[in-house]
Coordinates of C-alpha atoms in Angstrom, one line a residue:
M1 CA -45.1 -61.9 173.1
K2 CA -48.3 -63.1 174.7
G3 CA -50.3 -60.3 173.0
L4 CA -49.1 -61.4 169.6
F5 CA -50.1 -65.0 170.4
V6 CA -53.6 -63.9 171.4
T7 CA -53.9 -61.8 168.3
F8 CA -52.9 -64.8 166.2
I9 CA -55.6 -66.9 167.9
I10 CA -58.3 -64.2 167.3
Y11 CA -57.3 -64.0 163.6
V12 CA -57.5 -67.7 163.2
I13 CA -61.0 -67.8 164.7
L14 CA -62.2 -65.0 162.5
V15 CA -60.7 -66.6 159.4
D16 CA -62.5 -69.8 160.2
I17 CA -65.8 -68.0 160.7
M18 CA -65.4 -66.0 157.5
F19 CA -64.6 -69.1 155.4
S20 CA -67.6 -70.9 156.8
L21 CA -69.9 -67.9 155.8
S22 CA -68.3 -67.2 152.4
E23 CA -69.6 -68.6 149.1
S24 CA -67.8 -70.3 146.3
D25 CA -67.6 -67.1 144.1
S26 CA -65.6 -65.0 146.5
C27 CA -63.0 -62.8 145.0
D28 CA -59.3 -63.5 145.2
G29 CA -56.0 -61.8 144.3
E30 CA -55.2 -58.2 143.3
H31 CA -58.5 -57.8 141.4
C32 CA -60.4 -58.2 144.6
G33 CA -58.9 -55.1 146.1
S34 CA -60.0 -53.0 143.1
V35 CA -63.5 -54.5 143.2
I36 CA -64.2 -53.8 146.8
S37 CA -62.6 -50.3 146.8
M38 CA -66.2 -48.8 146.6
P39 CA -69.8 -50.1 147.0
I40 CA -71.0 -52.1 144.1
M41 CA -74.2 -50.9 142.4
D42 CA -76.0 -52.1 139.2
N43 CA -77.3 -48.6 138.2
M44 CA -75.6 -45.5 139.5
K45 CA -78.6 -43.4 138.4
A46 CA -81.1 -45.4 140.3
S47 CA -82.1 -44.6 143.8
L48 CA -79.8 -46.0 146.5
K49 CA -82.6 -47.8 148.3
A50 CA -84.0 -49.5 145.3
D51 CA -80.9 -50.5 143.3
L52 CA -78.2 -51.1 146.0
D53 CA -76.9 -54.7 145.6
V54 CA -76.4 -55.7 149.2
S55 CA -75.7 -59.3 148.6
K56 CA -72.8 -58.6 146.2
M57 CA -71.5 -56.0 148.6
N58 CA -71.6 -58.5 151.4
K59 CA -69.7 -61.0 149.3
H60 CA -67.0 -58.5 148.4
L61 CA -66.9 -57.2 152.0
K62 CA -66.4 -60.8 153.3
A63 CA -63.6 -61.3 150.7
Y64 CA -62.0 -58.0 151.8
I65 CA -62.2 -58.9 155.4
E66 CA -60.7 -62.4 154.7
Q67 CA -57.9 -60.8 152.7
E68 CA -57.2 -58.3 155.5
I69 CA -57.3 -61.1 158.1
K70 CA -54.9 -63.1 156.1
K71 CA -52.6 -60.1 155.8
G72 CA -52.9 -59.5 159.5
V73 CA -52.3 -63.1 160.4
K74 CA -49.3 -63.2 158.0
T75 CA -47.9 -60.0 159.5
A76 CA -48.5 -61.2 163.1
M77 CA -46.9 -64.5 162.3
E78 CA -44.0 -62.9 160.7
S79 CA -43.6 -60.5 163.6
M80 CA -44.0 -63.3 166.1
M81 CA -41.5 -65.5 164.2
K82 CA -39.1 -62.6 163.9
Q83 CA -39.4 -62.0 167.6
M84 CA -39.0 -65.7 168.4
I85 CA -35.9 -65.8 166.2
E86 CA -34.5 -62.7 167.8
N87 CA -35.1 -64.0 171.3
K88 CA -33.7 -67.4 170.3
T89 CA -30.7 -65.8 168.7
E90 CA -30.1 -63.5 171.7
K91 CA -30.4 -66.5 174.0
M92 CA -28.0 -68.5 171.9
N93 CA -25.6 -65.6 171.7
S94 CA -25.8 -65.2 175.5
E95 CA -25.3 -68.9 176.0
I96 CA -22.4 -69.0 173.6
T97 CA -20.9 -65.9 175.2
D98 CA -21.2 -67.4 178.7
K99 CA -19.8 -70.7 177.5
F100 CA -16.9 -68.9 175.8
K101 CA -16.2 -66.9 179.0
D102 CA -16.4 -70.0 181.1
A103 CA -14.1 -71.8 178.7
E104 CA -11.7 -68.8 178.7
E105 CA -11.8 -68.7 182.5
R106 CA -11.2 -72.4 182.8
H107 CA -8.4 -72.1 180.3
T108 CA -6.9 -69.2 182.2
V109 CA -7.2 -71.1 185.5
K110 CA -5.6 -74.2 183.8
V111 CA -2.8 -72.1 182.4
K112 CA -2.2 -70.5 185.8
T113 CA -2.4 -73.9 187.5
D114 CA 0.1 -75.4 185.0
Q115 CA 2.4 -72.4 185.6
M116 CA 2.1 -72.8 189.3
E117 CA 2.8 -76.6 189.0
L118 CA 5.8 -75.9 186.8
L119 CA 7.1 -73.3 189.2
I120 CA 6.7 -75.6 192.2
K121 CA 8.4 -78.4 190.2
N122 CA 11.3 -76.2 189.3
K123 CA 11.7 -74.9 192.9
S124 CA 11.4 -78.5 194.2
E125 CA 14.1 -79.7 191.8
E126 CA 16.2 -76.6 192.7
M127 CA 15.9 -77.3 196.4
L128 CA 16.6 -81.0 195.8
T129 CA 19.7 -80.2 193.8
L130 CA 20.8 -77.7 196.5
F131 CA 20.2 -80.3 199.2
Q132 CA 22.1 -83.0 197.3
D133 CA 25.0 -80.5 196.7
N134 CA 25.0 -79.7 200.5
V135 CA 24.9 -83.4 201.3
E136 CA 27.8 -84.1 198.9
K137 CA 29.8 -81.2 200.3
Q138 CA 29.0 -82.3 203.9
T139 CA 30.0 -85.8 203.0
I140 CA 33.2 -84.6 201.5
K141 CA 33.9 -82.5 204.6
T142 CA 33.0 -85.5 206.9
V143 CA 35.4 -87.7 204.9
Q144 CA 38.1 -85.1 205.1
M145 CA 37.5 -84.7 208.8
E146 CA 37.6 -88.4 209.3
Q147 CA 40.9 -88.5 207.4
V148 CA 42.3 -85.7 209.4
I149 CA 41.3 -87.3 212.6
K150 CA 42.7 -90.6 211.5
N151 CA 46.0 -89.0 210.4
K152 CA 46.2 -87.0 213.7
S153 CA 45.4 -90.2 215.6
E154 CA 48.2 -92.1 213.8
E155 CA 50.6 -89.2 214.4
M156 CA 49.7 -89.1 218.1
L157 CA 50.0 -92.9 218.4
T158 CA 53.4 -92.7 216.6
L159 CA 54.5 -89.8 218.9
I160 CA 53.4 -91.7 222.0
K161 CA 55.1 -94.8 220.8
D162 CA 58.3 -92.8 220.1
N163 CA 58.1 -91.2 223.5
E164 CA 57.6 -94.5 225.1
D165 CA 60.5 -95.9 223.2
K166 CA 62.6 -92.9 224.1
S167 CA 61.5 -93.1 227.7
M168 CA 62.3 -96.8 227.9
A169 CA 65.6 -96.2 226.3
S170 CA 66.4 -93.4 228.6
F171 CA 65.2 -95.5 231.6
D172 CA 67.4 -98.3 230.5
V173 CA 70.3 -96.0 230.2
K174 CA 69.7 -94.5 233.6
M175 CA 69.3 -97.9 235.1
E176 CA 72.5 -99.0 233.5
E177 CA 74.2 -95.9 234.8
F178 CA 72.7 -96.4 238.2
K179 CA 73.8 -100.1 238.2
Q180 CA 77.3 -99.1 237.2
K181 CA 77.4 -96.5 239.9
F182 CA 76.0 -98.9 242.4
E183 CA 78.6 -101.5 241.4
Q184 CA 81.4 -98.9 241.7
K185 CA 80.1 -97.9 245.1
N186 CA 80.0 -101.5 246.2
K187 CA 83.5 -102.0 245.0
L188 CA 84.6 -98.9 246.9
N189 CA 82.8 -100.1 250.0
Y190 CA 84.3 -103.5 249.6
A191 CA 87.8 -102.0 249.3
F192 CA 87.1 -99.7 252.2
F193 CA 85.9 -102.5 254.4
T194 CA 88.8 -104.7 253.3
H195 CA 91.3 -102.0 254.1
L196 CA 89.5 -101.3 257.4
S197 CA 89.7 -105.0 258.3
S198 CA 93.4 -105.1 257.5
S199 CA 94.0 -102.0 259.6
K200 CA 92.3 -103.5 262.6
S201 CA 94.4 -106.7 262.5
N202 CA 97.6 -104.5 262.6
L203 CA 96.3 -102.7 265.7
K204 CA 96.3 -105.9 267.9
P205 CA 98.3 -105.7 271.3
G206 CA 101.1 -108.0 270.3
T207 CA 101.5 -106.4 267.0
I208 CA 101.7 -103.0 268.6
H209 CA 104.3 -104.1 271.2
K210 CA 106.5 -105.7 268.6
S211 CA 106.3 -102.6 266.7
R212 CA 107.5 -100.5 269.6
K213 CA 110.5 -102.7 270.3
R214 CA 111.7 -102.3 266.9

């Protein structure tokens, strides 16, 4: 690339020099090439030293050199522009490819991130639903357990109360039986002591003597 640029500068300098040295009647176009294809001479039969037209040859030579320089400059410019375009195109293609890869990678990462977020969200909702179900089941079990405990407590209280009532009734019955037995015993004791008292009065000395006389 640098060599082409240096060549272009040299050609430009040479063109400028040749234009400054050329005269107004310089040849142009395709006719110039046919004119300068061989040395120009006025008389082909004359001696070369005497009849050689050096001035015209110089003019045509300058024109030929200018034309070749223009062709060289044009070729160099075209080559340089072509190389610049190729380099620019290659650079643009590389940048576009890199940007496309970067965009594709970011898209892939975003898709994976979205998938991961969706998976986490679904798992979180699933765990929350499972937790709520367990809480509801546990709540139901707790309520059922409380109801069972309440029912059992009521049954036990009822049973204790019934036992107390039965015990009190049985105690009352036993007390009544004991009271009746005690009263009967008192009555028997009273009768016994009464009988015993009456027997002692019959055993007095006077009573016994009278009984013997009879």
